[in-house]
PDB file of C-alpha atoms in Angstrom:
ATOM      1  CA  MET Y   1      -1.260  -7.224   9.165  1.00 91.00           C
ATOM      2  CA  ARG Y   2      -0.124 -10.289  11.064  1.00 93.00           C
ATOM      3  CA  PHE Y   3      -1.366 -10.797  14.620  1.00 96.00           C
ATOM      4  CA  HIS Y   4       1.317 -11.274  17.277  1.00 93.00           C
ATOM      5  CA  SER Y   5      -0.155 -14.724  17.899  1.00 96.00           C
ATOM      6  CA  PRO Y   6      -2.838 -16.756  16.077  1.00 97.00           C
ATOM      7  CA  GLN Y   7      -6.445 -16.000  17.030  1.00 98.00           C
ATOM      8  CA  LYS Y   8      -9.565 -18.154  16.955  1.00 98.00           C
ATOM      9  CA  LEU Y   9     -12.695 -17.491  14.894  1.00 98.00           C
ATOM     10  CA  LYS Y  10     -14.928 -17.184  17.966  1.00 98.00           C
ATOM     11  CA  THR Y  11     -12.501 -14.752  19.618  1.00 98.00           C
ATOM     12  CA  ILE Y  12     -12.687 -12.387  16.653  1.00 98.00           C
ATOM     13  CA  ALA Y  13     -16.463 -12.836  16.336  1.00 98.00           C
ATOM     14  CA  ASP Y  14     -16.858 -11.898  20.012  1.00 98.00           C
ATOM     15  CA  LEU Y  15     -14.586  -8.879  19.540  1.00 98.00           C
ATOM     16  CA  ILE Y  16     -16.809  -7.398  16.822  1.00 98.00           C
ATOM     17  CA  GLY Y  17     -20.115  -8.865  17.964  1.00 97.00           C
ATOM     18  CA  SER Y  18     -20.756 -10.816  14.765  1.00 97.00           C
ATOM     19  CA  GLU Y  19     -22.115 -14.201  13.790  1.00 97.00           C
ATOM     20  CA  PHE Y  20     -19.674 -16.723  12.420  1.00 97.00           C
ATOM     21  CA  VAL Y  21     -19.750 -19.727  10.126  1.00 97.00           C
ATOM     22  CA  GLY Y  22     -17.074 -22.349  10.754  1.00 97.00           C
ATOM     23  CA  PRO Y  23     -15.440 -24.117  13.686  1.00 97.00           C
ATOM     24  CA  GLU Y  24     -14.998 -21.977  16.820  1.00 97.00           C
ATOM     25  CA  ASP Y  25     -11.273 -22.736  16.876  1.00 97.00           C
ATOM     26  CA  PHE Y  26     -10.686 -21.950  13.178  1.00 98.00           C
ATOM     27  CA  GLU Y  27      -7.266 -20.267  13.153  1.00 97.00           C
ATOM     28  CA  ILE Y  28      -6.841 -16.648  12.064  1.00 98.00           C
ATOM     29  CA  LEU Y  29      -3.381 -15.200  11.459  1.00 98.00           C
ATOM     30  CA  GLY Y  30      -4.133 -11.596  10.463  1.00 97.00           C
ATOM     31  CA  THR Y  31      -6.008  -9.231   8.165  1.00 97.00           C
ATOM     32  CA  ASN Y  32      -5.326  -7.952   4.682  1.00 95.00           C
ATOM     33  CA  GLU Y  33      -6.771  -6.196   1.653  1.00 91.00           C
ATOM     34  CA  ILE Y  34      -8.105  -8.220  -1.258  1.00 91.00           C
ATOM     35  CA  HIS Y  35      -5.010  -7.357  -3.353  1.00 87.00           C
ATOM     36  CA  MET Y  36      -2.624  -8.760  -0.753  1.00 88.00           C
ATOM     37  CA  VAL Y  37      -4.426 -11.617   1.045  1.00 93.00           C
ATOM     38  CA  LYS Y  38      -2.782 -14.876   2.079  1.00 94.00           C
ATOM     39  CA  PRO Y  39      -4.138 -18.024   3.740  1.00 96.00           C
ATOM     40  CA  GLY Y  40      -5.056 -17.277   7.352  1.00 97.00           C
ATOM     41  CA  ASP Y  41      -6.059 -13.678   6.587  1.00 97.00           C
ATOM     42  CA  ILE Y  42      -9.384 -11.944   7.114  1.00 98.00           C
ATOM     43  CA  VAL Y  43     -10.610  -9.968   4.092  1.00 98.00           C
ATOM     44  CA  PHE Y  44     -13.707  -7.789   4.209  1.00 97.00           C
ATOM     45  CA  VAL Y  45     -16.403  -7.386   1.559  1.00 97.00           C
ATOM     46  CA  ASN Y  46     -19.550  -5.266   1.766  1.00 93.00           C
ATOM     47  CA  HIS Y  47     -21.012  -5.320  -1.732  1.00 92.00           C
ATOM     48  CA  PRO Y  48     -22.499  -8.271  -3.683  1.00 94.00           C
ATOM     49  CA  LYS Y  49     -20.470  -7.228  -6.738  1.00 94.00           C
ATOM     50  CA  TYR Y  50     -17.302  -8.351  -4.933  1.00 95.00           C
ATOM     51  CA  TYR Y  51     -18.584 -11.402  -3.029  1.00 96.00           C
ATOM     52  CA  ASP Y  52     -17.137 -13.942  -5.475  1.00 96.00           C
ATOM     53  CA  LYS Y  53     -13.757 -12.215  -5.582  1.00 96.00           C
ATOM     54  CA  ALA Y  54     -13.478 -12.248  -1.792  1.00 97.00           C
ATOM     55  CA  LEU Y  55     -14.865 -15.765  -1.307  1.00 97.00           C
ATOM     56  CA  ASN Y  56     -12.521 -17.187  -3.959  1.00 96.00           C
ATOM     57  CA  SER Y  57      -9.444 -15.226  -2.870  1.00 96.00           C
ATOM     58  CA  ALA Y  58      -6.506 -16.663  -0.943  1.00 97.00           C
ATOM     59  CA  ALA Y  59      -8.073 -15.353   2.285  1.00 97.00           C
ATOM     60  CA  THR Y  60      -9.558 -18.072   4.457  1.00 97.00           C
ATOM     61  CA  ILE Y  61     -11.786 -15.850   6.612  1.00 98.00           C
ATOM     62  CA  ILE Y  62     -14.306 -13.545   4.903  1.00 98.00           C
ATOM     63  CA  LEU Y  63     -15.836 -10.669   6.857  1.00 98.00           C
ATOM     64  CA  ILE Y  64     -19.067 -10.192   4.942  1.00 98.00           C
ATOM     65  CA  ASP Y  65     -22.382  -8.330   5.284  1.00 96.00           C
ATOM     66  CA  LYS Y  66     -24.622 -11.277   4.379  1.00 94.00           C
ATOM     67  CA  LYS Y  67     -24.672 -14.962   5.249  1.00 94.00           C
ATOM     68  CA  VAL Y  68     -23.767 -16.882   2.095  1.00 96.00           C
ATOM     69  CA  GLU Y  69     -22.560 -20.388   1.316  1.00 95.00           C
ATOM     70  CA  CYS Y  70     -19.111 -20.767   2.815  1.00 96.00           C
ATOM     71  CA  PRO Y  71     -16.410 -22.279   0.578  1.00 95.00           C
ATOM     72  CA  GLU Y  72     -14.830 -25.482   1.847  1.00 95.00           C
ATOM     73  CA  GLY Y  73     -11.875 -24.882   4.135  1.00 96.00           C
ATOM     74  CA  LYS Y  74     -12.888 -21.280   4.880  1.00 97.00           C
ATOM     75  CA  ALA Y  75     -14.888 -19.425   7.510  1.00 98.00           C
ATOM     76  CA  LEU Y  76     -17.242 -16.423   7.576  1.00 98.00           C
ATOM     77  CA  LEU Y  77     -17.685 -13.516   9.960  1.00 98.00           C
ATOM     78  CA  VAL Y  78     -21.163 -12.099   9.254  1.00 98.00           C
ATOM     79  CA  SER Y  79     -21.384  -8.418  10.168  1.00 97.00           C
ATOM     80  CA  ASP Y  80     -23.890  -5.618   9.545  1.00 96.00           C
ATOM     81  CA  ASP Y  81     -20.898  -3.337   8.730  1.00 97.00           C
ATOM     82  CA  PRO Y  82     -17.717  -5.140   7.594  1.00 97.00           C
ATOM     83  CA  PHE Y  83     -15.855  -1.846   6.922  1.00 97.00           C
ATOM     84  CA  ARG Y  84     -16.411  -0.697  10.510  1.00 97.00           C
ATOM     85  CA  ASP Y  85     -15.511  -4.085  11.970  1.00 98.00           C
ATOM     86  CA  PHE Y  86     -12.378  -4.424   9.830  1.00 98.00           C
ATOM     87  CA  ASN Y  87     -11.211  -1.152  11.403  1.00 97.00           C
ATOM     88  CA  LYS Y  88     -12.153  -2.468  14.840  1.00 97.00           C
ATOM     89  CA  ILE Y  89     -10.094  -5.629  14.406  1.00 98.00           C
ATOM     90  CA  ASN Y  90      -7.079  -3.786  13.023  1.00 97.00           C
ATOM     91  CA  THR Y  91      -6.961  -1.107  15.704  1.00 96.00           C
ATOM     92  CA  HIS Y  92      -7.481  -3.705  18.450  1.00 97.00           C
ATOM     93  CA  PHE Y  93      -4.282  -5.487  17.430  1.00 96.00           C
ATOM     94  CA  THR Y  94      -2.254  -2.459  16.249  1.00 94.00           C
ATOM     95  CA  ARG Y  95      -2.137   0.636  18.411  1.00 88.00           C
ATOM     96  CA  ILE Y  96      -2.387   3.964  16.580  1.00 89.00           C
ATOM     97  CA  TYR Y  97      -0.091   6.604  18.139  1.00 87.00           C
ATOM     98  CA  ASN Y  98      -0.157   9.455  15.564  1.00 86.00           C
ATOM     99  CA  PHE Y  99       2.845  11.129  17.232  1.00 87.00           C
ATOM    100  CA  THR Y 100       0.903  11.669  20.457  1.00 83.00           C
ATOM    101  CA  GLU Y 101       3.368   9.753  22.630  1.00 77.00           C
ATOM    102  CA  GLU Y 102       7.084  10.086  23.169  1.00 74.00           C
ATOM    103  CA  LEU Y 103       9.599   8.236  21.041  1.00 68.00           C
ATOM    104  CA  HIS Y 104      10.272   4.605  21.959  1.00 76.00           C
ATOM    105  CA  ASP Y 105      11.529   1.362  20.443  1.00 88.00           C
ATOM    106  CA  VAL Y 106      13.644   3.055  17.778  1.00 93.00           C
ATOM    107  CA  GLU Y 107      16.676   1.226  16.375  1.00 95.00           C
ATOM    108  CA  ILE Y 108      19.314   3.324  14.599  1.00 97.00           C
ATOM    109  CA  GLY Y 109      22.291   1.663  12.925  1.00 98.00           C
ATOM    110  CA  GLU Y 110      25.922   2.667  13.239  1.00 98.00           C
ATOM    111  CA  GLY Y 111      26.964   5.646  11.132  1.00 98.00           C
ATOM    112  CA  THR Y 112      23.427   6.887  10.477  1.00 98.00           C
ATOM    113  CA  ARG Y 113      22.936  10.648  10.789  1.00 98.00           C
ATOM    114  CA  ILE Y 114      19.563  12.219  11.511  1.00 98.00           C
ATOM    115  CA  HIS Y 115      18.946  15.981  11.491  1.00 98.00           C
ATOM    116  CA  PRO Y 116      17.513  17.227  14.816  1.00 96.00           C
ATOM    117  CA  SER Y 117      14.419  18.623  13.067  1.00 97.00           C
ATOM    118  CA  ALA Y 118      13.369  15.198  11.765  1.00 97.00           C
ATOM    119  CA  VAL Y 119      10.346  13.636  13.486  1.00 95.00           C
ATOM    120  CA  ILE Y 120      10.405   9.899  14.151  1.00 95.00           C
ATOM    121  CA  GLY Y 121       7.493   7.769  15.326  1.00 93.00           C
ATOM    122  CA  ASN Y 122       7.376   4.579  17.360  1.00 92.00           C
ATOM    123  CA  ASN Y 123       8.785   1.133  16.559  1.00 93.00           C
ATOM    124  CA  VAL Y 124      11.023   2.485  13.785  1.00 96.00           C
ATOM    125  CA  LYS Y 125      14.140   0.750  12.451  1.00 97.00           C
ATOM    126  CA  ILE Y 126      16.846   2.626  10.521  1.00 98.00           C
ATOM    127  CA  GLY Y 127      19.897   0.778   9.208  1.00 98.00           C
ATOM    128  CA  LYS Y 128      23.562   1.709   8.994  1.00 98.00           C
ATOM    129  CA  ASN Y 129      25.130   4.713   7.253  1.00 98.00           C
ATOM    130  CA  SER Y 130      21.825   6.320   6.309  1.00 98.00           C
ATOM    131  CA  LEU Y 131      21.236  10.066   6.094  1.00 98.00           C
ATOM    132  CA  ILE Y 132      17.984  11.756   7.163  1.00 98.00           C
ATOM    133  CA  PHE Y 133      17.714  15.429   6.137  1.00 98.00           C
ATOM    134  CA  PRO Y 134      15.831  18.280   7.914  1.00 98.00           C
ATOM    135  CA  ASN Y 135      12.060  18.132   8.447  1.00 98.00           C
ATOM    136  CA  VAL Y 136      11.691  14.509   7.390  1.00 98.00           C
ATOM    137  CA  VAL Y 137       8.753  12.739   9.057  1.00 97.00           C
ATOM    138  CA  ILE Y 138       9.030   8.992   9.667  1.00 97.00           C
ATOM    139  CA  GLY Y 139       5.842   7.387  10.960  1.00 96.00           C
ATOM    140  CA  ASP Y 140       5.261   4.419  13.226  1.00 95.00           C
ATOM    141  CA  ARG Y 141       6.612   0.962  12.336  1.00 95.00           C
ATOM    142  CA  ILE Y 142       8.648   2.234   9.360  1.00 97.00           C
ATOM    143  CA  GLU Y 143      11.682   0.145   8.350  1.00 98.00           C
ATOM    144  CA  ILE Y 144      14.613   1.823   6.579  1.00 98.00           C
ATOM    145  CA  GLY Y 145      17.638  -0.101   5.334  1.00 98.00           C
ATOM    146  CA  ASP Y 146      21.355   0.668   5.095  1.00 98.00           C
ATOM    147  CA  ASN Y 147      22.875   3.499   3.032  1.00 98.00           C
ATOM    148  CA  VAL Y 148      19.524   5.231   2.517  1.00 98.00           C
ATOM    149  CA  ILE Y 149      19.247   8.968   1.791  1.00 98.00           C
ATOM    150  CA  ILE Y 150      15.988  10.764   2.580  1.00 98.00           C
ATOM    151  CA  GLN Y 151      16.020  14.441   1.693  1.00 98.00           C
ATOM    152  CA  ALA Y 152      14.251  17.372   3.315  1.00 98.00           C
ATOM    153  CA  GLY Y 153      10.511  17.483   3.832  1.00 98.00           C
ATOM    154  CA  THR Y 154       9.738  13.910   2.848  1.00 98.00           C
ATOM    155  CA  VAL Y 155       6.995  12.088   4.769  1.00 98.00           C
ATOM    156  CA  LEU Y 156       7.064   8.310   5.174  1.00 98.00           C
ATOM    157  CA  GLY Y 157       4.021   6.550   6.563  1.00 97.00           C
ATOM    158  CA  GLY Y 158       1.074   8.892   6.073  1.00 96.00           C
ATOM    159  CA  ASP Y 159      -2.437   7.451   6.103  1.00 96.00           C
ATOM    160  CA  ALA Y 160      -3.766   5.627   3.067  1.00 96.00           C
ATOM    161  CA  PHE Y 161      -6.243   7.499   0.870  1.00 96.00           C
ATOM    162  CA  TYR Y 162      -8.996   4.931   1.415  1.00 95.00           C
ATOM    163  CA  TYR Y 163     -12.520   6.083   2.260  1.00 95.00           C
ATOM    164  CA  ARG Y 164     -16.181   5.184   1.910  1.00 94.00           C
ATOM    165  CA  LYS Y 165     -19.172   7.516   1.812  1.00 92.00           C
ATOM    166  CA  LEU Y 166     -21.251   7.128   4.973  1.00 91.00           C
ATOM    167  CA  ASN Y 167     -24.220   9.309   5.916  1.00 91.00           C
ATOM    168  CA  GLY Y 168     -23.027  12.043   3.584  1.00 94.00           C
ATOM    169  CA  ASN Y 169     -19.491  12.075   4.987  1.00 96.00           C
ATOM    170  CA  PHE Y 170     -16.217  10.293   4.227  1.00 97.00           C
ATOM    171  CA  ASP Y 171     -15.275   7.450   6.586  1.00 96.00           C
ATOM    172  CA  ARG Y 172     -11.625   6.398   6.638  1.00 95.00           C
ATOM    173  CA  LEU Y 173     -10.277   2.857   6.506  1.00 96.00           C
ATOM    174  CA  ILE Y 174      -7.631   3.102   9.214  1.00 96.00           C
ATOM    175  CA  SER Y 175      -4.079   2.288   8.113  1.00 96.00           C
ATOM    176  CA  VAL Y 176      -2.183  -0.193  10.283  1.00 96.00           C
ATOM    177  CA  GLY Y 177       0.489  -1.196   7.753  1.00 96.00           C
ATOM    178  CA  ASN Y 178       3.916   0.339   7.289  1.00 97.00           C
ATOM    179  CA  VAL Y 179       6.558   1.442   4.790  1.00 98.00           C
ATOM    180  CA  ILE Y 180       9.718  -0.520   4.020  1.00 98.00           C
ATOM    181  CA  ILE Y 181      12.640   1.301   2.397  1.00 98.00           C
ATOM    182  CA  GLU Y 182      15.251  -1.231   1.306  1.00 98.00           C
ATOM    183  CA  ASN Y 183      19.037  -0.714   1.164  1.00 98.00           C
ATOM    184  CA  ASN Y 184      20.719   1.927  -1.029  1.00 98.00           C
ATOM    185  CA  VAL Y 185      17.526   3.859  -1.810  1.00 98.00           C
ATOM    186  CA  GLU Y 186      17.604   7.619  -2.397  1.00 98.00           C
ATOM    187  CA  ILE Y 187      14.443   9.686  -1.886  1.00 98.00           C
ATOM    188  CA  GLY Y 188      14.291  13.355  -2.887  1.00 98.00           C
ATOM    189  CA  ASN Y 189      12.697  16.404  -1.284  1.00 98.00           C
ATOM    190  CA  ASN Y 190       9.004  16.628  -0.380  1.00 98.00           C
ATOM    191  CA  CYS Y 191       8.020  13.098  -1.354  1.00 98.00           C
ATOM    192  CA  THR Y 192       5.078  11.384   0.345  1.00 98.00           C
ATOM    193  CA  ILE Y 193       4.933   7.611   0.714  1.00 98.00           C
ATOM    194  CA  ASP Y 194       1.791   6.289   2.406  1.00 98.00           C
ATOM    195  CA  ARG Y 195       1.872   3.274   4.667  1.00 97.00           C
ATOM    196  CA  GLY Y 196      -0.070   0.175   3.752  1.00 96.00           C
ATOM    197  CA  VAL Y 197      -3.607  -0.252   4.991  1.00 96.00           C
ATOM    198  CA  THR Y 198      -2.770  -3.685   6.395  1.00 95.00           C
ATOM    199  CA  ASP Y 199       0.497  -4.580   4.634  1.00 95.00           C
ATOM    200  CA  SER Y 200       3.676  -2.783   3.529  1.00 97.00           C
ATOM    201  CA  THR Y 201       4.379  -0.118   0.960  1.00 98.00           C
ATOM    202  CA  VAL Y 202       7.828  -1.100  -0.372  1.00 98.00           C
ATOM    203  CA  ILE Y 203      10.587   0.814  -2.163  1.00 98.00           C
ATOM    204  CA  GLY Y 204      13.014  -1.746  -3.569  1.00 98.00           C
ATOM    205  CA  GLU Y 205      16.769  -1.827  -3.148  1.00 98.00           C
ATOM    206  CA  GLY Y 206      18.762   0.702  -5.149  1.00 98.00           C
ATOM    207  CA  SER Y 207      15.776   2.710  -6.398  1.00 98.00           C
ATOM    208  CA  VAL Y 208      16.104   6.484  -6.777  1.00 98.00           C
ATOM    209  CA  LEU Y 209      13.207   8.907  -6.368  1.00 98.00           C
ATOM    210  CA  ASP Y 210      13.291  12.557  -7.437  1.00 98.00           C
ATOM    211  CA  ASN Y 211      11.406  15.365  -5.648  1.00 98.00           C
ATOM    212  CA  GLN Y 212       7.642  15.700  -5.100  1.00 98.00           C
ATOM    213  CA  ILE Y 213       6.569  12.115  -5.716  1.00 98.00           C
ATOM    214  CA  GLN Y 214       3.421  10.535  -4.246  1.00 98.00           C
ATOM    215  CA  ILE Y 215       3.271   6.777  -3.688  1.00 98.00           C
ATOM    216  CA  GLY Y 216       0.019   5.260  -2.466  1.00 98.00           C
ATOM    217  CA  HIS Y 217      -0.685   2.564   0.103  1.00 97.00           C
ATOM    218  CA  ASP Y 218       0.486  -1.033  -0.385  1.00 96.00           C
ATOM    219  CA  THR Y 219       2.310  -0.232  -3.615  1.00 98.00           C
ATOM    220  CA  VAL Y 220       5.466  -2.268  -4.227  1.00 98.00           C
ATOM    221  CA  ILE Y 221       8.270  -0.712  -6.260  1.00 98.00           C
ATOM    222  CA  GLY Y 222      11.018  -3.021  -7.453  1.00 98.00           C
ATOM    223  CA  LYS Y 223      14.788  -2.775  -7.360  1.00 98.00           C
ATOM    224  CA  LYS Y 224      16.807  -0.072  -9.163  1.00 98.00           C
ATOM    225  CA  CYS Y 225      13.802   1.888 -10.393  1.00 98.00           C
ATOM    226  CA  LEU Y 226      14.238   5.523 -11.445  1.00 98.00           C
ATOM    227  CA  ILE Y 227      11.299   7.834 -10.734  1.00 98.00           C
ATOM    228  CA  ALA Y 228      11.325  11.478 -11.820  1.00 98.00           C
ATOM    229  CA  SER Y 229       9.608  14.487 -10.273  1.00 98.00           C
ATOM    230  CA  GLN Y 230       5.835  14.767  -9.760  1.00 98.00           C
ATOM    231  CA  VAL Y 231       5.029  11.138 -10.475  1.00 98.00           C
ATOM    232  CA  GLY Y 232       1.848   9.940  -8.769  1.00 98.00           C
ATOM    233  CA  ILE Y 233       1.339   6.239  -8.088  1.00 98.00           C
ATOM    234  CA  ALA Y 234      -1.958   5.135  -6.558  1.00 98.00           C
ATOM    235  CA  GLY Y 235      -2.399   2.333  -4.050  1.00 96.00           C
ATOM    236  CA  CYS Y 236      -1.818  -1.397  -4.577  1.00 95.00           C
ATOM    237  CA  CYS Y 237       0.348  -1.034  -7.698  1.00 97.00           C
ATOM    238  CA  VAL Y 238       3.255  -3.353  -8.468  1.00 97.00           C
ATOM    239  CA  ILE Y 239       6.206  -1.819 -10.310  1.00 98.00           C
ATOM    240  CA  GLY Y 240       8.847  -4.297 -11.492  1.00 98.00           C
ATOM    241  CA  ASP Y 241      12.627  -3.978 -11.283  1.00 98.00           C
ATOM    242  CA  GLU Y 242      14.557  -1.363 -13.278  1.00 98.00           C
ATOM    243  CA  VAL Y 243      11.448   0.534 -14.373  1.00 98.00           C
ATOM    244  CA  THR Y 244      11.862   4.203 -15.341  1.00 98.00           C
ATOM    245  CA  LEU Y 245       8.984   6.613 -14.729  1.00 98.00           C
ATOM    246  CA  TRP Y 246       9.572  10.084 -16.163  1.00 98.00           C
ATOM    247  CA  GLY Y 247       8.052  13.325 -14.885  1.00 96.00           C
ATOM    248  CA  GLN Y 248       4.341  13.597 -14.106  1.00 98.00           C
ATOM    249  CA  VAL Y 249       3.505   9.991 -14.922  1.00 98.00           C
ATOM    250  CA  GLY Y 250       0.246   8.951 -13.259  1.00 98.00           C
ATOM    251  CA  ILE Y 251      -0.586   5.324 -12.421  1.00 98.00           C
ATOM    252  CA  ALA Y 252      -4.106   4.263 -11.396  1.00 98.00           C
ATOM    253  CA  SER Y 253      -4.648   1.892  -8.473  1.00 96.00           C
ATOM    254  CA  GLY Y 254      -4.026  -1.820  -8.715  1.00 95.00           C
ATOM    255  CA  ASN Y 255      -1.960  -1.807 -11.922  1.00 97.00           C
ATOM    256  CA  LYS Y 256       1.245  -3.707 -12.667  1.00 98.00           C
ATOM    257  CA  ILE Y 257       4.215  -2.634 -14.793  1.00 98.00           C
ATOM    258  CA  GLU Y 258       6.689  -5.277 -15.901  1.00 98.00           C
ATOM    259  CA  SER Y 259      10.393  -5.005 -15.163  1.00 98.00           C
ATOM    260  CA  GLY Y 260      12.502  -3.004 -17.589  1.00 98.00           C
ATOM    261  CA  SER Y 261       9.681  -0.757 -18.811  1.00 98.00           C
ATOM    262  CA  VAL Y 262      10.060   2.961 -19.551  1.00 98.00           C
ATOM    263  CA  ILE Y 263       7.072   5.254 -19.056  1.00 98.00           C
ATOM    264  CA  LEU Y 264       7.650   8.625 -20.705  1.00 98.00           C
ATOM    265  CA  GLY Y 265       6.633  11.982 -19.228  1.00 96.00           C
ATOM    266  CA  LYS Y 266       2.953  12.779 -18.541  1.00 97.00           C
ATOM    267  CA  THR Y 267       1.834   9.269 -19.472  1.00 98.00           C
ATOM    268  CA  GLY Y 268      -1.302   7.893 -17.838  1.00 98.00           C
ATOM    269  CA  VAL Y 269      -1.349   4.219 -16.878  1.00 98.00           C
ATOM    270  CA  ASN Y 270      -4.808   2.688 -16.396  1.00 96.00           C
ATOM    271  CA  ARG Y 271      -4.023  -0.991 -17.067  1.00 97.00           C
ATOM    272  CA  ASP Y 272      -1.273  -3.568 -16.592  1.00 98.00           C
ATOM    273  CA  LEU Y 273       1.718  -3.032 -18.902  1.00 98.00           C
ATOM    274  CA  LYS Y 274       4.085  -5.583 -20.414  1.00 98.00           C
ATOM    275  CA  LYS Y 275       7.747  -4.673 -20.801  1.00 98.00           C
ATOM    276  CA  GLY Y 276       8.085  -1.778 -23.238  1.00 97.00           C
ATOM    277  CA  THR Y 277       8.239   1.981 -23.702  1.00 97.00           C
ATOM    278  CA  TYR Y 278       4.985   3.932 -23.378  1.00 98.00           C
ATOM    279  CA  ILE Y 279       3.665   7.448 -23.914  1.00 96.00           C
ATOM    280  CA  GLY Y 280       0.359   9.319 -23.865  1.00 94.00           C
ATOM    281  CA  MET Y 281      -2.831   9.680 -21.886  1.00 93.00           C
ATOM    282  CA  PHE Y 282      -3.597   5.947 -22.183  1.00 94.00           C
ATOM    283  CA  ALA Y 283      -0.029   4.551 -22.267  1.00 94.00           C
ATOM    284  CA  GLU Y 284       0.399   3.765 -25.959  1.00 94.00           C
ATOM    285  CA  ASP Y 285       3.369   1.799 -27.247  1.00 94.00           C
ATOM    286  CA  PHE Y 286       5.953   4.467 -28.121  1.00 93.00           C
ATOM    287  CA  LYS Y 287       6.903   3.107 -31.555  1.00 89.00           C
ATOM    288  CA  GLY Y 288       3.255   2.741 -32.509  1.00 89.00           C
ATOM    289  CA  TYR Y 289       2.614   6.281 -31.327  1.00 87.00           C
ATOM    290  CA  LEU Y 290       5.427   7.642 -33.520  1.00 89.00           C
ATOM    291  CA  LYS Y 291       4.111   5.779 -36.583  1.00 87.00           C
ATOM    292  CA  LYS Y 292       0.641   7.186 -35.947  1.00 86.00           C
ATOM    293  CA  GLU Y 293       2.022  10.713 -35.659  1.00 83.00           C
ATOM    294  CA  VAL Y 294       3.914  10.367 -38.958  1.00 86.00           C
ATOM    295  CA  LYS Y 295       0.735   9.217 -40.742  1.00 85.00           C
ATOM    296  CA  LEU Y 296      -1.295  12.070 -39.280  1.00 85.00           C
ATOM    297  CA  ARG Y 297       1.262  14.667 -40.344  1.00 85.00           C
ATOM    298  CA  ASN Y 298       1.368  13.277 -43.874  1.00 84.00           C
ATOM    299  CA  LEU Y 299      -2.371  13.564 -44.325  1.00 81.00           C
ATOM    300  CA  LYS Y 300      -3.320  16.140 -46.951  1.00 60.00           C
TER     301      LYS Y 300
END
């Protein structure tokens, strides 16, 4: 999430009531998750296991639960609860409407048709010659390109599935990101595409999605991908261009699949994959899998 204007370290520290390490006027441009951070971003960390990853990331401001040595050129915000304060910062700079206020700031391009039963949030942009079917839900800040088809019952911009356990209950990390649907995308019936926690979930130009597909927060899908029914993609994945995912493929969070890959039906992906064709619970190379099957069947 980018702030509307740069903020100062002391301003953010005062907002959340934290200590800080670094110059008072150290510039802050926004917030982001560890997978997506850029210089000028705040990233939060609340477990020693991940201190090094956060401190050595591209982020230049680390919201942390313990005062540690600050890397050169960076700053710290020292909080007793970074998760809570990350939410506080995000919701201070991005208002959460949750369909509780009337429609406003919606841009709809020439030739676009929207069924009257569709529900559209605030600050939404829809390009030219797009078609929105009945009972589609489009959340706040969603951006949809030209020549896009979104079929009935699909939901764009639901909350990220991102929680921590706190006092025996689940505490949500509030989503302030969005969804970007690029030009010439087709999305089938009853798909659910979650908005980013602090960044964008992206469906690349020319991609086609079948029915009943779940795409998690901050995942980026490349151009001209083909995704069949009941595929589930967790958050923060990166799918290259022209990737084919057949029915009921499941992809764990944070994994990358190179452009041109084919993932056959019911395959589970729990690691990064180079370009190739894969099958099976742990995404085996398809040719290797066939050779293994031949050997097993020839055993006497």
